XYZ file of C-alpha atoms in Angstrom:
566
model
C -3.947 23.655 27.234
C -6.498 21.002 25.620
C -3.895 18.953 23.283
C -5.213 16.307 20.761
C -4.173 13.713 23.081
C -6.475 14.953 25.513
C -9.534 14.526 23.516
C -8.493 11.461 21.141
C -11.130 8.793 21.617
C -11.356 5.113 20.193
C -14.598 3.430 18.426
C -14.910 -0.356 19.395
C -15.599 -2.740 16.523
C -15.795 -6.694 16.245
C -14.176 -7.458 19.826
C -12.580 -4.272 21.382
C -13.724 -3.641 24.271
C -14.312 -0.146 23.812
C -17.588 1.917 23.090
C -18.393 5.485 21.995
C -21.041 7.787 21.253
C -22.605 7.786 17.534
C -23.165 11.113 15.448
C -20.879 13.484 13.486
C -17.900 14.233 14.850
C -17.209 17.845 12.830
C -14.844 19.698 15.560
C -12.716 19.472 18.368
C -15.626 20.700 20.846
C -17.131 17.671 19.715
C -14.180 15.666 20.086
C -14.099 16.266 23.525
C -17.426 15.359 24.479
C -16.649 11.627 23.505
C -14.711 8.775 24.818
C -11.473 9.064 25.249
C -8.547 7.372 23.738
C -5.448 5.790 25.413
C -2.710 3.635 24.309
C -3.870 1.185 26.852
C -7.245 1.212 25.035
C -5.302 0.774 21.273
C -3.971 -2.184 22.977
C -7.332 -4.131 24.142
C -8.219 -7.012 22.271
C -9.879 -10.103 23.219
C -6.953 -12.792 23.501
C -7.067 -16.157 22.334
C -5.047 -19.211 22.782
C -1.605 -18.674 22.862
C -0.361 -18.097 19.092
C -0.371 -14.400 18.118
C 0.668 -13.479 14.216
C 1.352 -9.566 14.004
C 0.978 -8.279 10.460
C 2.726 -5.285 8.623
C 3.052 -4.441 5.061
C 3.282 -2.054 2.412
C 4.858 0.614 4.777
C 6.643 1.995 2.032
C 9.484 3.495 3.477
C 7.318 5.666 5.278
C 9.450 6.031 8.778
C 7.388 9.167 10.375
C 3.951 9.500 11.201
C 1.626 10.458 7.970
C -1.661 11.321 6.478
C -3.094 8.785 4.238
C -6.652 9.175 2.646
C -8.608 6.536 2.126
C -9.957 6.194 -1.339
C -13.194 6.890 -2.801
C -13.714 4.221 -5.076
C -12.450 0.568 -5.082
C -14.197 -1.336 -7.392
C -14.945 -5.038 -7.221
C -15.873 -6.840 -10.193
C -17.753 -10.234 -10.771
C -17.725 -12.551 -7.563
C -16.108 -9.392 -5.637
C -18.603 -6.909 -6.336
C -20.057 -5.019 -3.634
C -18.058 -7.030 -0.910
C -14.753 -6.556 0.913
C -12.466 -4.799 0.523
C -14.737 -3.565 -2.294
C -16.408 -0.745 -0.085
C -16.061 2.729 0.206
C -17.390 5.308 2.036
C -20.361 5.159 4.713
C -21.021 1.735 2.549
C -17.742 0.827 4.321
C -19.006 2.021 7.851
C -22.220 0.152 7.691
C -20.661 -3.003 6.985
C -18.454 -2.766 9.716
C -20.878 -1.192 12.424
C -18.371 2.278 12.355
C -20.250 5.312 13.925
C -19.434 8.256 10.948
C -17.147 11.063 12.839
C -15.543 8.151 14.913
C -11.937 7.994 14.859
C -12.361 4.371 12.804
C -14.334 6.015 10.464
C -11.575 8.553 9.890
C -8.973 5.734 9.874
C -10.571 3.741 6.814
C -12.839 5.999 4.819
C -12.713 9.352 3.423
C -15.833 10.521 4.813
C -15.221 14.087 5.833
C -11.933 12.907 5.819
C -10.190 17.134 6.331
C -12.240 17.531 9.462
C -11.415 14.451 10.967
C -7.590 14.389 9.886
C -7.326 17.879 11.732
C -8.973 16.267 14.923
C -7.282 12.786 14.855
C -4.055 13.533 13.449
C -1.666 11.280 11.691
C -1.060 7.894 11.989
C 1.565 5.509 11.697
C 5.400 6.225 12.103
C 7.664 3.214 13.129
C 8.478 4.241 16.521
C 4.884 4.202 17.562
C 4.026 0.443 15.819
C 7.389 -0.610 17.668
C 5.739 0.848 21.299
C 2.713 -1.447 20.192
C 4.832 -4.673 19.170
C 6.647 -4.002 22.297
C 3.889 -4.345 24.430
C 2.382 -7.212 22.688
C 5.400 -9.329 23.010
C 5.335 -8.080 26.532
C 1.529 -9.537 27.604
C 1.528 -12.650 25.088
C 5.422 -13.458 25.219
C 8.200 -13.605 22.785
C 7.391 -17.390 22.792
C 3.960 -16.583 21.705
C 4.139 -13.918 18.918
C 4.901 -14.057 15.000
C 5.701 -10.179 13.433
C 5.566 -10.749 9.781
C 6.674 -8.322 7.247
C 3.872 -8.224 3.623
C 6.332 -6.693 1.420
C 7.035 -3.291 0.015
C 8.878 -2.002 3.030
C 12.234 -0.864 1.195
C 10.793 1.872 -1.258
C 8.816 5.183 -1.468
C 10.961 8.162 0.186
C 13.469 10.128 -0.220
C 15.810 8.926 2.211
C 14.763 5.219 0.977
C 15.689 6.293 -2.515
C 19.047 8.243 -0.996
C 20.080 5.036 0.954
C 19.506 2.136 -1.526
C 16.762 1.169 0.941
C 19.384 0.897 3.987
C 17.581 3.429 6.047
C 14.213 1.101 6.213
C 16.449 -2.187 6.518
C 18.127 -0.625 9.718
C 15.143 0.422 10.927
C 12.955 -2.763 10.682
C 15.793 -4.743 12.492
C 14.585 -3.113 15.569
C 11.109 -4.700 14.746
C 12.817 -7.970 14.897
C 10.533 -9.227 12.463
C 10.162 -12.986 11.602
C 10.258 -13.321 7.867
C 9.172 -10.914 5.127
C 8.484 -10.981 1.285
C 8.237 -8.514 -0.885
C 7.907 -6.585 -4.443
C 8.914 -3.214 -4.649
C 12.153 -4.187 -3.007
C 12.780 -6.306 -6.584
C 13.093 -2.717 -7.704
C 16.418 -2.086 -6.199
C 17.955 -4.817 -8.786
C 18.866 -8.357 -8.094
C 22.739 -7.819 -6.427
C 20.952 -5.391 -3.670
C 18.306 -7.541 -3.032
C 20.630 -10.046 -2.570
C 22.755 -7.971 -0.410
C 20.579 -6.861 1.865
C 18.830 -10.585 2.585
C 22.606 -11.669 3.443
C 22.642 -9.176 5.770
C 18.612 -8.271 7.040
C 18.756 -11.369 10.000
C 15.297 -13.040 9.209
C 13.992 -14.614 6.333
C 13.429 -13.861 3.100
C 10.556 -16.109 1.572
C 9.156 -16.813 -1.993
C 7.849 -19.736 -2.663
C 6.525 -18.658 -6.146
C 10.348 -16.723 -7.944
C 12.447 -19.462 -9.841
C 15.318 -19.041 -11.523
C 15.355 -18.210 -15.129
C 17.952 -21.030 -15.772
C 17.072 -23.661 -13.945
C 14.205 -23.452 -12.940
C 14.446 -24.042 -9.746
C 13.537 -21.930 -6.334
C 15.816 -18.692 -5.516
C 14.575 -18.248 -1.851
C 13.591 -20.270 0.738
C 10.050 -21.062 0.613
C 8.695 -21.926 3.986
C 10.001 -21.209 7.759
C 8.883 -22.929 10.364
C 8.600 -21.387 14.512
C 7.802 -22.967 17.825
C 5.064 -20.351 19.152
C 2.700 -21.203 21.983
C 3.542 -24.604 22.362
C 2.469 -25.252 18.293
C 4.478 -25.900 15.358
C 3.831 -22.840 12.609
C 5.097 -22.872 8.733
C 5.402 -19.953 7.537
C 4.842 -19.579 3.429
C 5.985 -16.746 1.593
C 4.674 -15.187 -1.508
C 6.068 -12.554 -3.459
C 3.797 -10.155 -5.928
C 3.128 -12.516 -8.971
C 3.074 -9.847 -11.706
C 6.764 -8.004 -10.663
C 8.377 -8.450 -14.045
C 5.417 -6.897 -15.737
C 4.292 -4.458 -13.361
C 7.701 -3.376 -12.551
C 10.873 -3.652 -15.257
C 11.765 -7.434 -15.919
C 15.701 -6.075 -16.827
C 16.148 -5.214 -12.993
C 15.805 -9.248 -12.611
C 16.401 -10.754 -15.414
C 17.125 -14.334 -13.839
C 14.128 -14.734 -11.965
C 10.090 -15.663 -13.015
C 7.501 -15.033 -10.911
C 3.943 -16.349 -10.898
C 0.963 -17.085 -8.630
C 1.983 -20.716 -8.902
C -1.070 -22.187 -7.171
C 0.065 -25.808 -7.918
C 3.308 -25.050 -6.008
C 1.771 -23.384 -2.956
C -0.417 -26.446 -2.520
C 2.984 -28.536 -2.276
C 4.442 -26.577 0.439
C 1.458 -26.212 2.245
C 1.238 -30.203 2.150
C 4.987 -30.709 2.629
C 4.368 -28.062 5.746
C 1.657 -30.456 7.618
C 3.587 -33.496 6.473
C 6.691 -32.346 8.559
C 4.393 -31.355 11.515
C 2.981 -28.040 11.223
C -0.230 -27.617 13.033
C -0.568 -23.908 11.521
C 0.127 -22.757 8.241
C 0.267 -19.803 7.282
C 0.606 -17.759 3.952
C 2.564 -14.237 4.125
C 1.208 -13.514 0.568
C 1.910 -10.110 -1.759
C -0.599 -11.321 -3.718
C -3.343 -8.591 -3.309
C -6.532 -9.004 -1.747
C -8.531 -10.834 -4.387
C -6.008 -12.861 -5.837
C -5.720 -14.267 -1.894
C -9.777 -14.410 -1.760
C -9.767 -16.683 -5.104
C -6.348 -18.366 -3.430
C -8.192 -19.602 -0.406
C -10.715 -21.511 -2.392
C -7.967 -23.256 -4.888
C -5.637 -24.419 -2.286
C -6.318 -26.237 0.900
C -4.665 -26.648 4.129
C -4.009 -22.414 4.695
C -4.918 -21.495 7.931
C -4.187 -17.980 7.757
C -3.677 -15.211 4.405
C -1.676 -12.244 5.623
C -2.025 -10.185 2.334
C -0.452 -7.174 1.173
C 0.166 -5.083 -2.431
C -3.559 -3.691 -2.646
C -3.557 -1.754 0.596
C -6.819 -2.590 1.782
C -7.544 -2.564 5.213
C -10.321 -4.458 6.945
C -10.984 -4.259 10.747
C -11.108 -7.547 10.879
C -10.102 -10.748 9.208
C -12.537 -12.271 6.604
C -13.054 -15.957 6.423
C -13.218 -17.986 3.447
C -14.112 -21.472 4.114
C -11.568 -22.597 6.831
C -9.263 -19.839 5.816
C -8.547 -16.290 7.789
C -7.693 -13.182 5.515
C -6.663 -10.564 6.855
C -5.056 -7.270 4.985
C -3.078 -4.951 6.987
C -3.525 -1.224 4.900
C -0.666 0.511 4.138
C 2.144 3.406 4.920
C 2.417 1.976 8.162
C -1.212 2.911 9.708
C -2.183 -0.194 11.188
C -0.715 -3.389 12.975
C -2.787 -6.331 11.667
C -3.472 -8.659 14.534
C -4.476 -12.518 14.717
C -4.859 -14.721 18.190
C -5.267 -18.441 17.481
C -6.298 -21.388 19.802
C -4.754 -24.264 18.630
C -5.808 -27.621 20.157
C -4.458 -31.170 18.669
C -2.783 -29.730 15.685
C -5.950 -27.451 14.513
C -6.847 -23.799 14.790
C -9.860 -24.616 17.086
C -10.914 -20.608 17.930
C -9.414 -17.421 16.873
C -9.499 -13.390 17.605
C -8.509 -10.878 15.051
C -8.131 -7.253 14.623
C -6.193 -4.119 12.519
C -4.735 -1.950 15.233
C -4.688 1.554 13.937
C -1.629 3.521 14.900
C -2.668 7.101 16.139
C 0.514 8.607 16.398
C -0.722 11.058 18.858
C -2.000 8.315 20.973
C 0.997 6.352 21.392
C 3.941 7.244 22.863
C 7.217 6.726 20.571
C 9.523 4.113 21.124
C 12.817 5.629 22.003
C 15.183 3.021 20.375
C 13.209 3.198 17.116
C 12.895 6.959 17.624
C 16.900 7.282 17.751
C 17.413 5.479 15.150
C 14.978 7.306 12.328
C 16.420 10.521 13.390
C 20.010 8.940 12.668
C 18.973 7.614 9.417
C 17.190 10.524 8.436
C 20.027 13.120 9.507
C 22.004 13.558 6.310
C 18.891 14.273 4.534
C 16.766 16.411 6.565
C 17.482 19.642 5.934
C 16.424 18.394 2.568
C 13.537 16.711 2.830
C 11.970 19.713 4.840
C 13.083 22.376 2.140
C 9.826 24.222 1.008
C 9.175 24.392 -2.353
C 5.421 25.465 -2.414
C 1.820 25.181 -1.035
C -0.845 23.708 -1.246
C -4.309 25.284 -0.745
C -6.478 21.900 -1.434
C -6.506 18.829 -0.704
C -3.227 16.523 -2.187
C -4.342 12.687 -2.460
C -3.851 9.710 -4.781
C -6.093 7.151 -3.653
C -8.760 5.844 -5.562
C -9.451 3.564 -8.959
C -9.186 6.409 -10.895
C -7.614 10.107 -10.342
C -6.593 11.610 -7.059
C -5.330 15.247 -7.151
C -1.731 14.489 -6.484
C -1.779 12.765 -9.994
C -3.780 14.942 -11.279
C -0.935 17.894 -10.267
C 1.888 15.074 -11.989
C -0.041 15.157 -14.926
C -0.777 18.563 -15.510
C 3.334 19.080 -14.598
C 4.028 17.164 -17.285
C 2.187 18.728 -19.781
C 3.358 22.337 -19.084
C 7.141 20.753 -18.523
C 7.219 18.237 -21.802
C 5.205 20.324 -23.959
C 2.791 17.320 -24.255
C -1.231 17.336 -25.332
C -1.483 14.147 -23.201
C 0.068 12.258 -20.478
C -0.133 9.297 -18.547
C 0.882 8.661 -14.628
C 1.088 5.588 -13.221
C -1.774 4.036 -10.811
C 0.449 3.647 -8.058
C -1.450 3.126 -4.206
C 1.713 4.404 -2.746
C 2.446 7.915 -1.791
C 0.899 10.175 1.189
C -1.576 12.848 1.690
C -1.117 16.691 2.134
C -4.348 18.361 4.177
C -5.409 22.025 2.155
C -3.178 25.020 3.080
C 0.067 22.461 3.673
C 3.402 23.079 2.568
C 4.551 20.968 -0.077
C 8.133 19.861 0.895
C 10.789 17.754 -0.747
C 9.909 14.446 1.273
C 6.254 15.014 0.226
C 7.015 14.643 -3.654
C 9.352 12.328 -3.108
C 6.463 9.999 -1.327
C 4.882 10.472 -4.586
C 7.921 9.480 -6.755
C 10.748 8.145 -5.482
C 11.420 5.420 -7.717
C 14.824 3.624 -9.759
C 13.543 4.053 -13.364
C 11.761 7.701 -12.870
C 12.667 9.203 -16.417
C 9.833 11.160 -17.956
C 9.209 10.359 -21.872
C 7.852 12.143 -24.281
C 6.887 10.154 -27.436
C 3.840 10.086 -30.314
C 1.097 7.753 -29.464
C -1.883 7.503 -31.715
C -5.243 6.970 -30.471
C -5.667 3.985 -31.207
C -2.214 3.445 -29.331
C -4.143 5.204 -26.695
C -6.936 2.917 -26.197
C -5.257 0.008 -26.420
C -2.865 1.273 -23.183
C -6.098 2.423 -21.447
C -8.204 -1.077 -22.428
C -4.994 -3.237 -21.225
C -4.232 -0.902 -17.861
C -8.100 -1.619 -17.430
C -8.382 -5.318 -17.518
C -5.449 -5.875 -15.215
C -7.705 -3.997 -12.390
C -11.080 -5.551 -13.255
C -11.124 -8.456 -14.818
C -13.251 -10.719 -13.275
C -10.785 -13.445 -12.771
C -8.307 -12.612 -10.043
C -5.622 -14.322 -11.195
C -4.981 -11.562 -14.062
C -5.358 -8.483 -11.946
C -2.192 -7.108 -11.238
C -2.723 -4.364 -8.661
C -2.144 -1.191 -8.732
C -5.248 1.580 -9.652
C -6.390 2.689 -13.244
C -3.494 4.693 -15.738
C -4.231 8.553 -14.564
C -4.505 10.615 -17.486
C -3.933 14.495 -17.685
C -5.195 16.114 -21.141
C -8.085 13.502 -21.764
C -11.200 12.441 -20.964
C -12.850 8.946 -21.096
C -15.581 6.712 -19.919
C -14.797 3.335 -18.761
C -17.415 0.441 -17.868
C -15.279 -1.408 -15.622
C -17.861 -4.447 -15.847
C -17.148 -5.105 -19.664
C -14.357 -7.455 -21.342
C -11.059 -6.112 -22.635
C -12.241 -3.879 -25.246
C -14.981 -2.828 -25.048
C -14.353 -0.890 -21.415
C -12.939 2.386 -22.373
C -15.072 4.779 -25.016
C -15.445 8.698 -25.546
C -11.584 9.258 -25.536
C -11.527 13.147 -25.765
C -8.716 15.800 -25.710
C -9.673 17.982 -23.049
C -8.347 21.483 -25.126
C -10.366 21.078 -27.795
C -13.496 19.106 -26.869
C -13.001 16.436 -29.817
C -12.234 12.543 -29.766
C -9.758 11.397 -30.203
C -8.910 9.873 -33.748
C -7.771 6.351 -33.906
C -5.309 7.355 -36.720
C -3.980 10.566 -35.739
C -0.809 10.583 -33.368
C -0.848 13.069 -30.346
C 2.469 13.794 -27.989
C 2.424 12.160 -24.980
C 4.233 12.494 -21.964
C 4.780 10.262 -18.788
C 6.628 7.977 -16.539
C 8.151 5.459 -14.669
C 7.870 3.241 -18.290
C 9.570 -0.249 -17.301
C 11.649 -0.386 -20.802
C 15.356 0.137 -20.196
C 17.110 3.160 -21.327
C 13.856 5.056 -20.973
C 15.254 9.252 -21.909
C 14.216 11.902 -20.135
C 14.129 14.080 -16.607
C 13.783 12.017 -13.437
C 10.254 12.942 -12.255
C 10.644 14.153 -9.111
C 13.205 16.867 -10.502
C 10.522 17.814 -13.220
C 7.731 18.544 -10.668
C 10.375 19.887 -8.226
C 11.005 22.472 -11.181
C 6.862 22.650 -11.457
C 5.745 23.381 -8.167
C 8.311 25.684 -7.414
C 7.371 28.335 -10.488
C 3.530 27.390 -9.383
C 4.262 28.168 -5.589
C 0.384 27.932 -5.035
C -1.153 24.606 -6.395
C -5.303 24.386 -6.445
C -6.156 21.247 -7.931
C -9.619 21.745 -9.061
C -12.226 18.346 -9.328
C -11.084 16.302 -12.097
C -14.576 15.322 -13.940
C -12.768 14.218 -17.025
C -13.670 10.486 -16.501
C -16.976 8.899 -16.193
C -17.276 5.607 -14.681
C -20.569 3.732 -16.238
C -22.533 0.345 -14.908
C-alpha cells in the first residue's frame, strides 16, 4: 500500500540542495510522479561556519501535528507595500522561485491549499521539530547550536488552558531551549509567569518590560553563550503593545514598549563586554523588526515572532538578518554564521518546514505529549459536529472560522452585530472534518473569554473599526500592534487600508436590512475576549460548544460583506 510517505517530495529553494519538477500538483497520481521526500532531505542545508541559531515561535500550545492555512491577504502599507512578508498567493511563489503544486507552495500559500493539504498532510507537532533539533545538534554539535524560543508558546489549547500552561512548559524542556520571550504567556497573570520562569531552566529575556514602580528592568535583558568558538549575546524582546492588546490588570506592575533607545544600550553594552554576535530574539512582529533594523545598529541577527509570517529565507536589511519563523509549530527557522575576528563574515539561512509525515517522531517528546495530554483526551476528541467546508482564520480580514464565531454569537446573544477578535492563532479544519473539542478550543482558549453583549452606536462602531484599523496599517511600524482586522458578523464595510485614521472605514451596513448604519442610533452588539476586567457573560468556547452542537452541520458560505479599496 502507497502511503503519503511514499510519495512526499521536497521543492529546493535558496540553498537546499534539492530539485523537483514544476507544474500543478492536483492528486496523489501526480504526487508520485515527483521527487521524493525524506527526512534526510528536510535536513540538507548548506552549512556555514560553525554558529547555528535554531528559531521557534508562536507554537501556540499546539503539541500535535496540524493544518494551518496560509492567508490570503497580508497587507503591507507605505515602505512595506508589496514586499515581504507582504505577499500572498502565487505573488508569494514568484518571489521565492516556488513551483505552484510543490510541497513549499502548499507550506506557505493557500494556493489550492484542500488539494495539497490532502496530499502533504499536516505539519508540525513537537515530537517531529525535536527529531529535527536532535539531529542538528547531532551534525553541528551542542557546542555549536543556539534553539531560541519567539514567544507565545504557553497558550492556545485546551490542555494549555486546562494546565495553566504546564503541559507546553514540560514539554519544551525536552527542547532544551536557550532563552525565550514571550506575550501571550503575560496572559496567564504576573504570579504564574513568575512561577513558571523560576522553574522553566533557561532564560527568560525582556529587555523592553519595567516595573511600574521603579522603573527599572523585571527580567534579565541579555544572555550571553560560547558557540563555535564565538562569544553570542542574546537580546530579548517581548511584544511591545501587551497591556493594550491583551488586559493591562493581568500585569499591572509592568510597562512595556518598543524602547528603541534601550535596545541600542544593550546591544552596545553586548559588544563592549565581548560579543562578536548579537542577536535580537524579538516579539516584535515583522515590520516593527524591519523598521528596528534601520534605527538601531550593531544587530546581527532579528529572530522575530507575533505576526506569523514565514519567509524561506532570512531577509537582510543593511547588515542585519531577519528571519521569521511562521507559526503553530510548522517550521524550524534556521541560521549558519561564519564568524571570523569578531564579525559575521558569511552566513546560510533557511525555514525548515516540519512535514509530520516525513519525519519520524521523537520518542521522548512523543511520551511525554501523550502524558500531558492523558487527562484530557477523551475530551478533546469528543465530537460535537462537522464541518462540510473549509474552517480557517487567516487573513487581514475574515476567515470562516470567525465568520462561524460571529454568526454563533448572534443566534446565542440575540445580537444584530458582533465583533471577534483578529487573532492569527488557531488551526485549520479541511471540508467534511469533524469539529472536536480541541479544534474550538484552538480557536478560543483564552483567560478572559466572557462574551458581552452591550449597545454600541454607530458612531461607537466606526470609531472601534477606524482604531482596530490603524493599529494594522498605519504606515509607521512602530504603532501597529499585530494581530489581523476586528471580524465582524452582521455588517458590512469598506475599508481603504492606505488612508489615515479616519477616513479608512466607510459604507457601514447591517447586513439584515441592507441600510447604513446611523451614527446616532445604538444597535446590540455582541463579542469577546474584551480586555476590561469583570467583563459578564458565557466563556466563548462554551457558547459555540452550545452552537455547533444544535448546528451539527456547519457550511460557512463566502463572506463578501467587506470590500477592501486602493
Amino acid at each position: 500500500m502507497v502511503t503519503r510517505r511514499d510519495f512526499l517530495q521536497y521543492t529546493a529553494i535558496a540553498g537546499a540542495a534539492l530539485s523537483a519538477s514544476a507544474g500543478y500538483l492536483g492528486n496523489a497520481t501526480r504526487a508520485l510522479a515527483q521527487q521524493k521526500i525524506t527526512q534526510d532531505d528536510l535536513l540538507k542545508f548548506d552549512a556555514k561556519g560553525k554558529v547555528t541559531l535554531l528559531h521557534i515561535t508562536d507554537v501556540h500550545a499546539q503539541l500535535k501535528p496540524v493544518y494551518f492555512r496560509p492567508p490570503d491577504t497580508n497587507i503591507g502599507v507605505g515602505a512595506f507595500e508589496g514586499i515581504p512578508p507582504h505577499l500572498v498567493g502565487e505573488t508569494f511563489l514568484s518571489h521565492f522561485g516556488i513551483d505552484k503544486g510543490s510541497p513549499l507552495a502548499y507550506a506557505h500559500t493557500m494556493v489550492d491549499y484542500v488539494d495539497l493539504a490532502r496530499t502533504y498532510g499536516k505539519l508540525g507537532g513537537l515530537d517531529r521539530t525535536a527529531t529535527i533539533i536532535k539531529a542538528i545538534r547531532a551534525d553541528r554539535g551542542d557546542d555549536s547550536v543556539l534553539l531560541l524560543d519567539g514567544g507565545d508558546t504557553w497558550q492556545g489549547s485546551y490542555t494549555s488552558l486546562k494546565t495553566n500552561g504546564q503541559d507546553m512548559v514540560d514539554c519544551m524542556k525536552l527542547l532544551k531551549p536557550d532563552a525565550m520571550v514571550g506575550h501571550w504567556e503575560f496572559t496567564f497573570g504576573q504570579d504564574r509567569v513568575e512561577e513558571i520562569i523560576d522553574d522553566m531552566g533557561y532564560p527568560f529575556l525582556a529587555s523592553n518590560i519595567f516595573d511600574t514602580e521603579w522603573d527599572e528592568p523585571v527580567f534579565e535583558h541579555t544572555a550571553f553563550y560560547e558557540k563555535g568558538g564565538s562569544k553570542i549575546a542574546v537580546i530579548g524582546q517581548a511584544m511591545p503593545y501587551t497591556p493594550i492588546a491583551n488586559p493591562r490588570w493581568m500585569i499591572p506592575n509592568w510597562s512595556f514598549g518598543i524602547r528603541p533607545e534601550v535596545i541600542q544600550e544593550n546591544v552596545d553594552a553586548a559588544r563592549t563586554a565581548g560579543a562578536d554576535v548579537v542577536v535580537l530574539l524579538s516579539h516584535n512582529g515583522f515590520d516593527v523588526d524591519q523598521k528596528l533594523a534601520t534605527v538601531v545598529s550593531g544587530i546581527d541577527v532579528i529572530l522575530t515572532g507575533h505576526t506569523h509570517d514565514a519567509v524561506p529565507k532570512a531577509i537582510e536589511i543593511g547588515s542585519t538578518l531577519v528571519l521569521s519563523s511562521g507559526s503553530h509549530g510548522k517550521y524550524l527557522g534556521r541560521v549558519d554564521l561564519d564568524v571570523q575576528g569578531g564579525k559575521v563574515v558569511d552566513f546560510s539561512s533557511y525555514l525548515i518546514p516540519i512535514f509530520s509525515d516525513v519525519i519520524k517522531p521523537d520518542a521522548e517528546m512523543s511520551a511525554k505529549i501523550d502524558e500531558v495530554r492523558a487527562p484530557y483526551e477523551a475530551e478533546c476528541n469528543r465530537i460535537i459536529g462537522k464541518t462540510e467546508g473549509l474552517l480557517y482564520r487567516r487573513g487581514n480580514f475574515n476567515g470562516t472560522w470567525d465568520d462561524l464565531i460571529c454568526e454563533g454569537l448572534i443566534e446565542e446573544r440575540d445580537a444584530e452585530i458582533s465583533l471577534s477578535p483578529g487573532f492569527r492563532w488557531g488551526t485549520t479544519l479541511l471540508p467534511g472534518q469533524d469539529i472536536t473539542i480541541d479544534d474550538l478550543y484552538n480557536q478560543t482558549s483564552m483567560n478572559y473569554p466572557s462574551v458581552y453583549r452591550l449597545e454600541f452606536s454607530g458612531a461607537q462602531l466606526k470609531e472601534i473599526l477606524e482604531d482596530v484599523c490603524d493599529n494594522l496599517f498605519n504606515k509607521d511600524p512602530f504603532f501597529q500592534q499585530g494581530g489581523d482586522m476586528v471580524r465582524v458578523g452582521g455588517m458590512g464595510y469598506t475599508c481603504a487600508p492606505a488612508n489615515e485614521i479616519g477616513n479608512r472605514i466607510s459604507n457601514m451596513t447591517l447586513l439584515k436590512t441592507g441600510e447604513l448604519l446611523e451614527a446616532s442610533r445604538n444597535y446590540v452588539v455582541a463579542g469577546w475576549a474584551s480586555v476590561n476586567e469583570g467583563v459578564e457573560g458565557p466563556a466563548i468556547y462554551d457558547l459555540m460548544e452550545d452552537y455547533i452542537t444544535k448546528k451539527q452541520i456547519i457550511n460557512m458560505p463566502k463572506n463578501e460583506s467587506v470590500t477592501v479599496a486602493g
